[in-house]
Amino acid sequence: MPVTPTPVPVTPTPVSATRRRPGRPALLLTVAASTAALVVGFLSGPAAPRAEAAPATFTHPGVTVSRGQLDFARAQVTAGAQPWKGAYDQMTASGYASLSRTAKPRATVECGSYSNPDNGCTDEREDAIAAYTDALAWYITRDERYAKKSIELMDAWSGTITSHTNSNAPLQTGWAGSSWPKAAEIIKYTYTGGWTNSGRFATMLRNVYLPQVINGSNSNGNWELSMMEAAVGISVFLEDKTSYDKALAKFRTRTAAYVYLASDGAVPRTVPSQNLDTTAKIVSYWQGQSTFVTGLTQETCRDFTHTGYGISAISHIAETSRIQGQDLYGTDVGERLRQALGFQSTYQRGGAVPSWLCGGSLNLGLGPVTEVGYNALHNRLGIAMTNTQALTEQNRPAGSNNLFVAWETLTHGDNPN
């Protein structure tokens, strides 16, 4: 017999990002809402995302940044326009762009919790970011020394690494595996000087990275989101439609379980494999937060740094999917990203923390993660995002988080493409 939910008490949520068109206010719901509503939510679970069809033909370069975006950035830097020229100067002044950099590959990268032990973890992530940095520098300057350095770094690792081990292996693989295909896409499809070992690099991605990330994770949400970012990017480079579809489906489910919307009901959606089938389990997984408001994430009450990792991965996957022909910004993915950015930006900018939110105290440090989502939602779709805009402009030029995010003012800052 169908269960009819009883009405849920609601009060307005602080709204930091609103569409230009008037709409319904966001709602604040507490887990004191009706038992009937909870039963309906637990029985039905998250709405299953429809199967994502990989493109008939993949677009290259097409991982997070497109050729059109690269051309725009190059034109702005060449013209000395800001903030792109400042962002480029910041990038080339960093150690990641050093032409004297020497790769530090390992056969086995061992990463424990919080990278302790760190046996190759930092080296791998930073060499991957450096390869991407050099690929960007190549595209903007056409100085082939940068292309050759990027290739040198990718070849060093593809000729050496065989595995990732210890407790942080899935996350480490996701972080490094998010940067490698961004570099490889630019080099393979724009550098005319040749890349002899590109096939070996593809084999590395397929055999060492993809198996470690493609099946996801039941840890905190930023893990699976970063792993799916790697899986999606790798699938584009490999032109692997099966893995692309699998990664996109996991991404849709996890995003719905990571960012709360009032329309989700009295409690957040969940990932079925995690068996979060009671209110108590959900509250515990959400860092003890028992009041759910639009834009809150599963890790907001943990800290903004890890929340930033999740938000960044959501924006990167949405951007890659858009380049590949499916615009997720117009789906719940875009709405969750918009609300997550606005909610976190409000407090990152110094907004007063109410007592019901994380016990009245937040651990800030969102990181350089707003450019991609802000550009897509505000500049392309015309959505007003007051606090996200202010934080984005305040943080320009956005640098790197030294894990898997780098130079996004350069590549996506007010980029119309």
Short mmCIF file of C-alpha atoms in Angstrom, two decimals:
data_model
loop_
_atom_site.label_atom_id
_atom_site.label_comp_id
_atom_site.label_asym_id
_atom_site.label_seq_id
_atom_site.Cartn_x
_atom_site.Cartn_y
_atom_site.Cartn_z
CA MET A 1 0.00 0.00 0.00
CA PRO A 2 1.51 3.36 -0.95
CA VAL A 3 2.70 5.52 1.93
CA THR A 4 1.58 9.14 1.88
CA PRO A 5 4.19 11.47 3.39
CA THR A 6 2.97 13.94 5.98
CA PRO A 7 3.82 17.61 5.42
CA VAL A 8 7.41 18.61 6.25
CA PRO A 9 7.98 21.79 8.26
CA VAL A 10 10.05 24.24 6.23
CA THR A 11 11.79 27.56 6.75
CA PRO A 12 13.81 29.61 4.26
CA THR A 13 17.42 28.61 3.67
CA PRO A 14 20.13 31.28 3.36
CA VAL A 15 20.47 31.67 -0.39
CA SER A 16 23.78 32.77 -1.85
CA ALA A 17 23.24 31.97 -5.51
CA THR A 18 19.96 32.61 -7.27
CA ARG A 19 18.81 32.49 -10.84
CA ARG A 20 17.96 35.77 -12.51
CA ARG A 21 14.45 34.45 -12.99
CA PRO A 22 12.39 34.48 -9.76
CA GLY A 23 11.92 31.01 -8.36
CA ARG A 24 10.94 29.11 -5.27
CA PRO A 25 13.20 29.74 -2.27
CA ALA A 26 15.45 26.96 -1.13
CA LEU A 27 14.06 25.04 1.80
CA LEU A 28 15.45 23.99 5.15
CA LEU A 29 14.38 20.56 6.35
CA THR A 30 15.28 18.70 9.53
CA VAL A 31 15.39 14.99 10.19
CA ALA A 32 12.51 15.54 12.59
CA ALA A 33 10.37 15.36 9.45
CA SER A 34 7.78 12.66 9.21
CA THR A 35 8.59 8.98 9.55
CA ALA A 36 6.46 8.31 6.52
CA ALA A 37 8.58 10.57 4.37
CA LEU A 38 11.71 8.80 5.54
CA VAL A 39 10.24 5.39 4.76
CA VAL A 40 9.40 6.50 1.24
CA GLY A 41 12.93 7.84 0.77
CA PHE A 42 14.63 4.72 2.08
CA LEU A 43 12.46 2.39 0.03
CA SER A 44 12.83 4.26 -3.21
CA GLY A 45 16.47 5.33 -2.77
CA PRO A 46 18.07 7.79 -5.14
CA ALA A 47 16.48 8.19 -8.53
CA ALA A 48 18.50 6.07 -10.91
CA PRO A 49 20.29 8.27 -13.43
CA ARG A 50 19.50 7.33 -16.98
CA ALA A 51 22.20 5.48 -18.86
CA GLU A 52 24.73 7.91 -20.23
CA ALA A 53 25.53 7.40 -23.89
CA ALA A 54 29.14 7.99 -24.80
CA PRO A 55 29.55 10.15 -27.89
CA ALA A 56 29.59 8.40 -31.24
CA THR A 57 32.90 10.12 -31.83
CA PHE A 58 35.01 11.52 -29.01
CA THR A 59 36.16 15.14 -29.22
CA HIS A 60 39.89 15.83 -28.74
CA PRO A 61 41.41 17.54 -26.89
CA GLY A 62 38.43 16.99 -24.68
CA VAL A 63 39.26 16.38 -21.02
CA THR A 64 38.13 19.40 -18.94
CA VAL A 65 39.49 21.85 -21.52
CA SER A 66 38.61 22.05 -25.22
CA ARG A 67 40.52 23.35 -28.21
CA GLY A 68 38.23 26.38 -28.32
CA GLN A 69 38.98 27.17 -24.69
CA LEU A 70 42.70 26.76 -25.31
CA ASP A 71 42.51 29.07 -28.31
CA PHE A 72 40.69 31.70 -26.27
CA ALA A 73 43.25 31.51 -23.45
CA ARG A 74 46.10 31.74 -25.94
CA ALA A 75 44.62 34.79 -27.62
CA GLN A 76 44.10 36.56 -24.31
CA VAL A 77 47.61 35.85 -23.07
CA THR A 78 49.10 36.93 -26.38
CA ALA A 79 47.16 40.20 -26.13
CA GLY A 80 48.33 40.71 -22.56
CA ALA A 81 44.73 40.75 -21.31
CA GLN A 82 43.89 40.19 -17.66
CA PRO A 83 43.29 38.02 -15.74
CA TRP A 84 44.65 35.51 -18.26
CA LYS A 85 48.12 37.02 -18.66
CA GLY A 86 48.56 37.14 -14.89
CA ALA A 87 47.35 33.55 -14.64
CA TYR A 88 49.81 32.47 -17.33
CA ASP A 89 52.67 34.27 -15.61
CA GLN A 90 51.75 32.57 -12.34
CA MET A 91 51.79 29.19 -14.05
CA THR A 92 55.10 29.62 -15.83
CA ALA A 93 56.75 30.97 -12.68
CA SER A 94 55.82 27.81 -10.81
CA GLY A 95 58.09 24.81 -10.45
CA TYR A 96 55.61 22.80 -12.49
CA ALA A 97 56.67 24.65 -15.64
CA SER A 98 60.41 24.24 -15.07
CA LEU A 99 62.16 22.89 -18.15
CA SER A 100 64.86 21.41 -15.89
CA ARG A 101 62.36 19.26 -13.99
CA THR A 102 63.36 15.62 -13.64
CA ALA A 103 60.65 13.00 -13.37
CA LYS A 104 60.66 10.72 -10.32
CA PRO A 105 58.78 7.62 -11.43
CA ARG A 106 58.35 4.48 -9.30
CA ALA A 107 57.17 1.01 -10.17
CA THR A 108 54.99 0.95 -7.06
CA VAL A 109 53.51 4.10 -5.56
CA GLU A 110 52.59 3.48 -1.92
CA CYS A 111 50.20 5.91 -0.26
CA GLY A 112 48.82 5.46 3.22
CA SER A 113 46.16 7.57 4.89
CA TYR A 114 46.87 11.28 4.33
CA SER A 115 49.83 10.07 2.20
CA ASN A 116 51.66 8.53 5.14
CA PRO A 117 53.71 6.73 4.03
CA ASP A 118 54.43 8.85 0.97
CA ASN A 119 56.43 6.60 -1.29
CA GLY A 120 56.09 8.35 -4.61
CA CYS A 121 52.66 9.88 -3.92
CA THR A 122 53.67 13.54 -4.06
CA ASP A 123 56.14 12.86 -6.89
CA GLU A 124 53.48 11.18 -9.02
CA ARG A 125 50.81 13.84 -8.49
CA GLU A 126 53.22 16.69 -9.10
CA ASP A 127 54.79 15.13 -12.18
CA ALA A 128 51.29 14.66 -13.60
CA ILE A 129 50.40 18.31 -12.90
CA ALA A 130 53.74 19.33 -14.41
CA ALA A 131 52.99 17.36 -17.58
CA TYR A 132 49.67 19.19 -17.85
CA THR A 133 51.31 22.54 -17.08
CA ASP A 134 53.88 21.99 -19.81
CA ALA A 135 51.15 20.96 -22.24
CA LEU A 136 49.32 24.23 -21.55
CA ALA A 137 52.53 26.22 -21.89
CA TRP A 138 53.21 24.48 -25.20
CA TYR A 139 49.80 25.34 -26.56
CA ILE A 140 49.97 28.98 -25.57
CA THR A 141 53.57 29.66 -26.62
CA ARG A 142 54.13 27.02 -29.34
CA ASP A 143 57.55 26.56 -27.75
CA GLU A 144 58.14 22.89 -28.38
CA ARG A 145 60.48 22.59 -25.42
CA TYR A 146 57.37 22.49 -23.27
CA ALA A 147 55.77 19.78 -25.37
CA LYS A 148 58.93 17.70 -25.19
CA LYS A 149 59.13 18.14 -21.42
CA SER A 150 55.51 17.06 -21.05
CA ILE A 151 56.24 13.99 -23.16
CA GLU A 152 59.39 13.28 -21.14
CA LEU A 153 57.41 13.24 -17.89
CA MET A 154 54.64 11.05 -19.30
CA ASP A 155 57.14 8.63 -20.85
CA ALA A 156 59.08 8.32 -17.61
CA TRP A 157 56.01 7.17 -15.71
CA SER A 158 54.51 5.02 -18.47
CA GLY A 159 57.78 3.12 -18.70
CA THR A 160 57.99 2.48 -14.96
CA ILE A 161 54.80 2.37 -12.90
CA THR A 162 52.95 -0.90 -12.39
CA SER A 163 50.77 -0.37 -9.31
CA HIS A 164 49.41 1.74 -6.45
CA THR A 165 49.26 0.25 -2.96
CA ASN A 166 48.16 0.93 0.65
CA SER A 167 44.96 2.52 1.93
CA ASN A 168 45.00 5.70 -0.15
CA ALA A 169 45.75 3.92 -3.42
CA PRO A 170 42.28 4.53 -4.96
CA LEU A 171 42.32 8.24 -4.15
CA GLN A 172 45.94 8.67 -5.23
CA THR A 173 45.15 6.95 -8.51
CA GLY A 174 42.16 9.24 -8.95
CA TRP A 175 44.17 12.39 -8.33
CA ALA A 176 47.10 11.54 -10.61
CA GLY A 177 44.76 9.89 -13.09
CA SER A 178 42.82 13.15 -13.41
CA SER A 179 45.87 15.12 -14.52
CA TRP A 180 47.56 12.63 -16.87
CA PRO A 181 44.82 12.51 -19.54
CA LYS A 182 44.49 16.31 -19.58
CA ALA A 183 48.16 16.53 -20.49
CA ALA A 184 48.01 13.63 -22.93
CA GLU A 185 44.97 14.99 -24.78
CA ILE A 186 46.67 18.32 -25.50
CA ILE A 187 49.95 16.77 -26.59
CA LYS A 188 48.54 13.96 -28.71
CA TYR A 189 46.07 16.15 -30.56
CA THR A 190 47.90 19.46 -30.91
CA TYR A 191 51.65 18.77 -30.95
CA THR A 192 52.84 17.92 -34.45
CA GLY A 193 56.34 16.88 -33.40
CA GLY A 194 55.27 13.33 -32.62
CA TRP A 195 54.92 11.23 -29.47
CA THR A 196 56.46 7.82 -30.05
CA ASN A 197 55.36 6.30 -26.75
CA SER A 198 51.76 7.52 -26.74
CA GLY A 199 50.59 3.93 -27.10
CA ARG A 200 52.58 2.87 -24.05
CA PHE A 201 51.07 5.77 -22.10
CA ALA A 202 47.59 4.62 -23.10
CA THR A 203 48.45 1.11 -21.90
CA MET A 204 49.54 2.55 -18.56
CA LEU A 205 46.22 4.36 -18.17
CA ARG A 206 44.25 1.25 -19.12
CA ASN A 207 46.16 -1.27 -17.00
CA VAL A 208 47.44 0.68 -13.98
CA TYR A 209 44.94 3.51 -13.46
CA LEU A 210 41.52 2.57 -14.86
CA PRO A 211 41.06 -0.71 -12.92
CA GLN A 212 41.85 1.08 -9.65
CA VAL A 213 39.18 3.77 -10.11
CA ILE A 214 36.40 2.47 -12.36
CA ASN A 215 34.50 0.55 -9.67
CA GLY A 216 34.27 3.53 -7.34
CA SER A 217 34.52 3.79 -3.57
CA ASN A 218 32.29 3.74 -0.51
CA SER A 219 34.53 6.15 1.39
CA ASN A 220 33.77 9.88 1.70
CA GLY A 221 32.22 11.27 -1.46
CA ASN A 222 35.28 13.20 -2.65
CA TRP A 223 37.03 9.86 -3.16
CA GLU A 224 34.55 8.48 -5.64
CA LEU A 225 34.08 11.83 -7.39
CA SER A 226 37.84 12.19 -7.95
CA MET A 227 38.06 8.57 -9.05
CA MET A 228 35.24 9.10 -11.55
CA GLU A 229 36.97 12.23 -12.83
CA ALA A 230 40.01 10.09 -13.59
CA ALA A 231 37.87 7.34 -15.10
CA VAL A 232 36.00 9.75 -17.38
CA GLY A 233 39.19 11.49 -18.54
CA ILE A 234 40.99 8.22 -19.15
CA SER A 235 37.98 6.86 -21.04
CA VAL A 236 38.03 9.87 -23.35
CA PHE A 237 41.74 9.44 -24.09
CA LEU A 238 41.30 5.69 -24.65
CA GLU A 239 38.02 6.25 -26.54
CA ASP A 240 36.54 3.58 -24.29
CA LYS A 241 32.76 4.01 -24.49
CA THR A 242 31.97 1.24 -22.02
CA SER A 243 34.13 2.71 -19.26
CA TYR A 244 32.88 6.20 -20.06
CA ASP A 245 29.26 5.13 -19.61
CA LYS A 246 30.02 3.27 -16.38
CA ALA A 247 31.93 6.20 -14.91
CA LEU A 248 29.23 8.72 -15.85
CA ALA A 249 26.52 6.59 -14.25
CA LYS A 250 28.48 6.29 -11.01
CA PHE A 251 29.17 10.00 -11.12
CA ARG A 252 25.47 10.88 -11.44
CA THR A 253 24.56 8.67 -8.48
CA ARG A 254 27.38 9.99 -6.30
CA THR A 255 26.74 13.65 -7.14
CA ALA A 256 23.10 13.23 -6.11
CA ALA A 257 24.30 11.72 -2.83
CA TYR A 258 26.99 14.36 -2.25
CA VAL A 259 25.09 17.65 -2.60
CA TYR A 260 21.71 18.02 -0.92
CA LEU A 261 18.71 19.71 -2.54
CA ALA A 262 15.42 20.31 -0.74
CA SER A 263 13.72 18.32 -3.48
CA ASP A 264 15.58 15.20 -2.30
CA GLY A 265 13.23 14.95 0.69
CA ALA A 266 13.80 14.95 4.42
CA VAL A 267 17.22 13.33 4.20
CA PRO A 268 19.93 13.23 1.52
CA ARG A 269 20.00 10.65 -1.21
CA THR A 270 22.40 7.75 -0.78
CA VAL A 271 24.58 5.41 -2.81
CA PRO A 272 22.83 2.01 -2.62
CA SER A 273 26.03 0.02 -1.99
CA GLN A 274 26.69 1.97 1.20
CA ASN A 275 23.54 0.69 2.93
CA LEU A 276 22.81 4.02 4.59
CA ASP A 277 19.27 2.89 5.35
CA THR A 278 18.53 4.71 8.60
CA THR A 279 18.51 8.34 9.64
CA ALA A 280 21.23 7.68 12.18
CA LYS A 281 23.54 6.18 9.56
CA ILE A 282 22.97 9.10 7.20
CA VAL A 283 23.58 11.70 9.90
CA SER A 284 26.80 9.94 10.93
CA TYR A 285 27.97 9.79 7.31
CA TRP A 286 27.20 13.49 6.94
CA GLN A 287 29.67 14.27 9.73
CA GLY A 288 26.98 14.42 12.42
CA GLN A 289 24.92 17.09 10.63
CA SER A 290 21.21 16.51 11.24
CA THR A 291 19.77 19.62 9.58
CA PHE A 292 19.86 19.43 5.80
CA VAL A 293 19.70 22.53 3.63
CA THR A 294 20.08 23.09 -0.07
CA GLY A 295 23.77 23.32 -1.05
CA LEU A 296 25.11 21.43 1.97
CA THR A 297 27.52 18.66 0.99
CA GLN A 298 28.32 15.37 2.64
CA GLU A 299 31.68 16.78 3.76
CA THR A 300 30.80 20.40 4.58
CA CYS A 301 30.97 19.66 8.31
CA ARG A 302 34.23 17.76 7.87
CA ASP A 303 36.08 20.66 6.26
CA PHE A 304 35.87 22.86 3.20
CA THR A 305 39.12 21.50 1.76
CA HIS A 306 37.73 18.01 1.15
CA THR A 307 34.42 19.56 0.11
CA GLY A 308 36.37 21.54 -2.48
CA TYR A 309 37.82 18.33 -3.87
CA GLY A 310 34.32 16.99 -4.43
CA ILE A 311 32.98 20.20 -5.95
CA SER A 312 35.99 20.44 -8.26
CA ALA A 313 35.59 16.88 -9.52
CA ILE A 314 31.88 17.50 -10.18
CA SER A 315 32.71 20.58 -12.26
CA HIS A 316 35.50 18.83 -14.16
CA ILE A 317 33.32 15.88 -15.13
CA ALA A 318 30.44 18.14 -16.13
CA GLU A 319 32.85 20.15 -18.29
CA THR A 320 34.30 17.06 -19.95
CA SER A 321 30.82 15.72 -20.61
CA ARG A 322 29.81 19.04 -22.18
CA ILE A 323 32.83 18.96 -24.48
CA GLN A 324 31.86 15.42 -25.44
CA GLY A 325 28.36 16.53 -26.41
CA GLN A 326 26.20 16.01 -23.33
CA ASP A 327 25.60 19.12 -21.24
CA LEU A 328 25.00 18.02 -17.65
CA TYR A 329 24.87 21.62 -16.44
CA GLY A 330 21.20 21.69 -17.40
CA THR A 331 20.43 18.65 -15.23
CA ASP A 332 20.40 18.14 -11.47
CA VAL A 333 24.21 17.97 -11.70
CA GLY A 334 24.31 21.64 -12.65
CA GLU A 335 21.80 22.59 -9.97
CA ARG A 336 23.71 20.70 -7.28
CA LEU A 337 26.97 22.28 -8.43
CA ARG A 338 25.41 25.75 -8.42
CA GLN A 339 24.01 25.35 -4.94
CA ALA A 340 27.15 23.75 -3.53
CA LEU A 341 29.30 26.56 -4.88
CA GLY A 342 26.96 29.24 -3.55
CA PHE A 343 26.54 27.69 -0.11
CA GLN A 344 30.24 27.10 0.49
CA SER A 345 31.25 30.46 -1.03
CA THR A 346 28.97 32.28 1.40
CA TYR A 347 30.85 30.99 4.41
CA GLN A 348 34.28 30.95 2.78
CA ARG A 349 33.80 34.70 2.32
CA GLY A 350 33.11 35.17 6.02
CA GLY A 351 29.37 34.71 6.35
CA ALA A 352 28.16 34.16 9.91
CA VAL A 353 27.81 30.46 10.70
CA PRO A 354 24.42 29.59 12.24
CA SER A 355 24.31 27.31 15.26
CA TRP A 356 22.50 24.55 13.34
CA LEU A 357 25.31 24.26 10.81
CA CYS A 358 28.17 22.00 11.89
CA GLY A 359 27.71 23.02 15.51
CA GLY A 360 28.25 26.67 14.60
CA SER A 361 31.86 26.19 13.46
CA LEU A 362 33.36 25.51 10.03
CA ASN A 363 36.84 24.50 8.91
CA LEU A 364 37.37 26.72 5.87
CA GLY A 365 39.81 26.39 2.96
CA LEU A 366 37.76 25.70 -0.17
CA GLY A 367 40.72 25.99 -2.52
CA PRO A 368 41.01 27.14 -6.18
CA VAL A 369 37.95 25.20 -7.29
CA THR A 370 35.28 27.67 -8.42
CA GLU A 371 36.34 28.84 -11.90
CA VAL A 372 35.04 25.93 -14.01
CA GLY A 373 31.59 25.71 -12.46
CA TYR A 374 31.19 29.47 -12.19
CA ASN A 375 32.10 30.00 -15.84
CA ALA A 376 29.71 27.32 -17.04
CA LEU A 377 26.77 28.32 -14.90
CA HIS A 378 27.14 32.11 -14.78
CA ASN A 379 28.79 33.05 -18.06
CA ARG A 380 27.24 30.40 -20.31
CA LEU A 381 23.85 29.91 -18.71
CA GLY A 382 23.31 33.40 -17.32
CA ILE A 383 22.71 32.38 -13.70
CA ALA A 384 23.44 35.03 -11.08
CA MET A 385 25.88 33.62 -8.52
CA THR A 386 26.70 36.56 -6.27
CA ASN A 387 28.87 34.92 -3.64
CA THR A 388 30.51 32.45 -6.01
CA GLN A 389 31.38 35.31 -8.35
CA ALA A 390 32.85 37.40 -5.54
CA LEU A 391 34.96 34.50 -4.26
CA THR A 392 36.10 33.54 -7.76
CA GLU A 393 37.21 37.08 -8.61
CA GLN A 394 38.81 37.51 -5.19
CA ASN A 395 40.94 34.39 -5.69
CA ARG A 396 42.19 35.18 -9.21
CA PRO A 397 44.45 33.99 -10.58
CA ALA A 398 43.55 30.53 -9.28
CA GLY A 399 46.66 28.39 -8.91
CA SER A 400 47.00 24.70 -8.07
CA ASN A 401 45.97 22.65 -5.06
CA ASN A 402 48.98 20.43 -5.80
CA LEU A 403 46.72 17.39 -6.08
CA PHE A 404 44.62 17.54 -9.25
CA VAL A 405 43.48 21.15 -9.76
CA ALA A 406 45.63 23.62 -11.70
CA TRP A 407 45.50 26.96 -13.53
CA GLU A 408 41.76 27.28 -14.01
CA THR A 409 41.65 31.07 -14.31
CA LEU A 410 43.88 30.59 -17.34
CA THR A 411 41.80 27.85 -18.91
CA HIS A 412 38.25 28.69 -17.81
CA GLY A 413 38.17 32.22 -16.42
CA ASP A 414 35.32 34.04 -18.23
CA ASN A 415 35.91 31.73 -21.19
CA PRO A 416 32.96 31.80 -23.63
CA ASN A 417 33.88 28.54 -25.34
#
